[in-house]
């Protein structure tokens, strides 16, 4: 990777010995000099025109954050299916019980991200924690219905999902204690139950 980017002064490699995704993302974003941030995992595959299409959609609709639909692939690049996500106002309804964005597909404005203190929770669901905190400011967010990312499903993802559900339950409990809305307590029970049956 280093050999490939040596000739491109706009690309920087940032290394850290701390093996925690949220920390690494915060570090990279804090050192970015650009106003718009695009997420992606190293084992996923972006559509060749993903960045152009997302930036255009973000700017045209004056959004703070935008995600996309995704194609699911396995470890051998075999297509497994299409996954779509809620759009516009439906995001606010769906977020109580499920993650409304494919994390590696999101693009957002750096100042909006920093306003919400970046990633601060979890080892498996740091993104869901961030979306919940962003929700309180009534963000302008959306999902594109076009799949612009191939998302890789790994054979060990079941265990990770189990841990993620426990974390999501704790976030829902936090939201309940913060605003005393019973729907958040129900969401806590829902996420905890999902973890138990995984």
Coordinates of C-alpha atoms in Angstrom, one line a residue:
X1 CA 0.0 0.0 0.0
X2 CA 2.8 2.4 0.9
X3 CA 4.5 1.8 -2.4
X4 CA 1.3 2.5 -4.3
X5 CA 0.7 5.9 -2.7
X6 CA 4.2 7.3 -2.4
X7 CA 3.6 9.3 -5.6
X8 CA 0.3 10.7 -4.4
X9 CA 0.9 13.5 -1.8
X10 CA -2.9 13.7 -1.1
X11 CA -3.0 10.2 0.5
X12 CA -1.7 9.7 4.0
X13 CA -1.2 6.4 5.9
X14 CA -1.9 6.8 9.7
X15 CA -0.7 3.9 11.9
X16 CA -1.6 3.3 15.5
X17 CA -0.9 0.5 18.0
X18 CA -4.4 0.9 19.5
X19 CA -6.6 -1.8 18.1
X20 CA -10.0 -0.1 18.5
X21 CA -11.9 1.0 15.4
X22 CA -13.6 4.0 17.0
X23 CA -10.2 5.4 18.2
X24 CA -8.6 4.8 14.7
X25 CA -11.5 6.6 13.0
X26 CA -11.4 9.6 15.3
X27 CA -7.6 9.8 14.8
X28 CA -7.8 9.7 11.0
X29 CA -10.7 12.2 10.8
X30 CA -9.0 14.6 13.1
X31 CA -6.0 14.7 10.8
X32 CA -8.0 15.0 7.6
X33 CA -7.9 18.5 6.0
X34 CA -11.1 18.0 4.0
X35 CA -14.6 19.0 4.9
X36 CA -16.3 15.8 3.8
X37 CA -15.4 12.3 5.1
X38 CA -16.2 9.0 3.4
X39 CA -16.1 5.7 5.4
X40 CA -15.0 2.4 4.1
X41 CA -13.6 -0.9 5.5
X42 CA -10.5 -2.5 3.9
X43 CA -12.2 -5.7 3.0
X44 CA -15.2 -4.0 1.2
X45 CA -15.4 -2.8 -2.4
X46 CA -16.6 0.6 -3.4
X47 CA -18.4 1.3 -6.7
X48 CA -16.0 3.2 -9.0
X49 CA -18.3 6.2 -9.0
X50 CA -19.3 6.0 -5.4
X51 CA -17.5 9.1 -4.1
X52 CA -18.7 11.3 -7.0
X53 CA -22.3 10.2 -6.7
X54 CA -22.4 10.5 -2.9
X55 CA -20.8 14.0 -2.9
X56 CA -23.3 15.1 -5.5
X57 CA -26.2 13.8 -3.5
X58 CA -24.9 15.3 -0.3
X59 CA -24.4 18.7 -1.8
X60 CA -27.6 18.8 -3.9
X61 CA -29.8 17.9 -0.9
X62 CA -27.8 19.9 1.6
X63 CA -27.3 16.9 3.9
X64 CA -25.1 16.3 7.0
X65 CA -24.8 12.6 6.3
X66 CA -25.7 10.1 3.6
X67 CA -25.4 6.4 3.3
X68 CA -26.2 4.0 0.5
X69 CA -27.7 0.6 -0.2
X70 CA -25.2 -2.2 -0.2
X71 CA -24.5 -5.5 -2.1
X72 CA -23.7 -8.3 0.3
X73 CA -20.8 -10.5 -0.7
X74 CA -19.0 -13.4 1.0
X75 CA -15.3 -14.1 1.5
X76 CA -15.1 -15.3 -2.1
X77 CA -16.8 -12.3 -3.6
X78 CA -20.0 -14.2 -4.3
X79 CA -23.1 -12.0 -4.4
X80 CA -25.4 -12.8 -1.5
X81 CA -28.1 -10.2 -1.9
X82 CA -29.1 -6.5 -1.8
X83 CA -29.7 -4.6 1.5
X84 CA -31.5 -1.3 1.4
X85 CA -31.8 1.2 4.3
X86 CA -34.6 3.7 5.4
X87 CA -34.6 7.1 3.9
X88 CA -35.2 10.6 5.2
X89 CA -37.9 10.8 7.9
X90 CA -38.1 7.0 8.1
X91 CA -34.6 6.9 9.5
X92 CA -35.9 8.6 12.7
X93 CA -38.5 5.9 13.2
X94 CA -36.2 2.9 12.4
X95 CA -33.2 4.0 14.4
X96 CA -34.9 3.0 17.7
X97 CA -34.7 -0.7 16.9
X98 CA -32.1 -1.0 14.2
X99 CA -29.0 0.6 12.7
X100 CA -30.3 2.8 9.8
X101 CA -27.0 3.0 8.0
X102 CA -24.4 0.7 6.5
X103 CA -21.5 2.1 8.4
X104 CA -18.8 1.6 5.6
X105 CA -21.1 3.3 3.1
X106 CA -21.6 6.6 4.9
X107 CA -20.3 10.0 3.9
X108 CA -20.6 13.0 6.3
X109 CA -19.5 16.6 6.9
X110 CA -16.5 16.7 9.2
X111 CA -17.9 19.7 11.3
X112 CA -21.1 17.8 11.9
X113 CA -19.1 14.8 13.1
X114 CA -17.0 16.8 15.4
X115 CA -20.0 18.6 16.8
X116 CA -21.2 15.3 18.2
X117 CA -17.8 14.3 19.6
X118 CA -17.1 11.6 17.2
X119 CA -17.0 7.9 18.0
X120 CA -17.1 7.2 21.7
X121 CA -18.9 3.9 22.3
X122 CA -18.5 0.2 21.8
X123 CA -16.2 -2.2 20.1
X124 CA -18.8 -3.6 17.7
X125 CA -21.4 -0.8 17.4
X126 CA -19.6 2.5 17.7
X127 CA -21.6 3.7 14.7
X128 CA -25.0 3.1 16.2
X129 CA -24.0 5.0 19.3
X130 CA -23.0 7.9 17.1
X131 CA -26.2 7.9 15.1
X132 CA -28.3 7.9 18.3
X133 CA -26.3 11.0 19.6
X134 CA -26.7 12.7 16.3
X135 CA -30.4 12.1 16.2
X136 CA -31.0 14.6 19.1
X137 CA -29.9 17.5 16.9
X138 CA -32.5 16.5 14.1
X139 CA -29.8 16.0 11.4
X140 CA -30.4 16.2 7.7
X141 CA -29.6 12.7 6.7
X142 CA -30.6 10.2 4.1
X143 CA -29.8 6.9 2.3
X144 CA -29.4 6.5 -1.4
X145 CA -31.3 3.6 -2.8
X146 CA -28.4 2.8 -5.2
X147 CA -25.9 0.2 -3.9
X148 CA -22.5 1.8 -4.1
X149 CA -20.6 -0.6 -1.9
X150 CA -20.0 -4.3 -1.8
X151 CA -20.1 -5.3 1.9
X152 CA -18.3 -8.4 2.9
X153 CA -19.9 -10.9 5.3
X154 CA -17.4 -13.1 7.2
X155 CA -18.0 -16.5 8.7
X156 CA -17.3 -15.2 12.2
X157 CA -19.8 -12.3 12.0
X158 CA -22.3 -14.1 14.3
X159 CA -20.2 -13.7 17.4
X160 CA -19.6 -10.1 16.6
X161 CA -23.3 -9.5 16.1
X162 CA -24.0 -11.0 19.6
X163 CA -21.6 -8.5 21.3
X164 CA -23.0 -5.7 19.2
X165 CA -26.6 -6.4 20.4
X166 CA -25.4 -6.2 24.0
X167 CA -23.9 -2.8 23.3
X168 CA -27.0 -1.6 21.5
X169 CA -29.1 -2.6 24.5
X170 CA -26.9 -0.4 26.7
X171 CA -27.3 2.5 24.3
X172 CA -31.1 2.1 24.4
X173 CA -31.0 2.0 28.2
X174 CA -29.0 5.2 28.2
X175 CA -31.5 6.9 25.9
X176 CA -34.3 5.8 28.3
X177 CA -32.6 7.2 31.3
X178 CA -32.0 10.4 29.4
X179 CA -35.5 11.1 28.2
X180 CA -37.7 8.6 30.0
X181 CA -39.4 7.5 26.8
X182 CA -40.8 3.9 27.2
X183 CA -40.0 3.1 23.6
X184 CA -36.3 3.3 24.4
X185 CA -36.8 0.8 27.3
X186 CA -38.6 -1.5 24.9
X187 CA -35.7 -1.2 22.5
X188 CA -33.3 -2.1 25.3
X189 CA -35.2 -5.3 25.9
X190 CA -35.4 -6.0 22.2
X191 CA -31.7 -5.7 21.6
X192 CA -30.9 -7.8 24.7
X193 CA -33.3 -10.5 23.5
X194 CA -31.6 -10.5 20.1
X195 CA -28.3 -11.1 21.8
X196 CA -29.6 -14.0 23.8
X197 CA -30.9 -15.9 20.7
X198 CA -27.8 -15.3 18.6

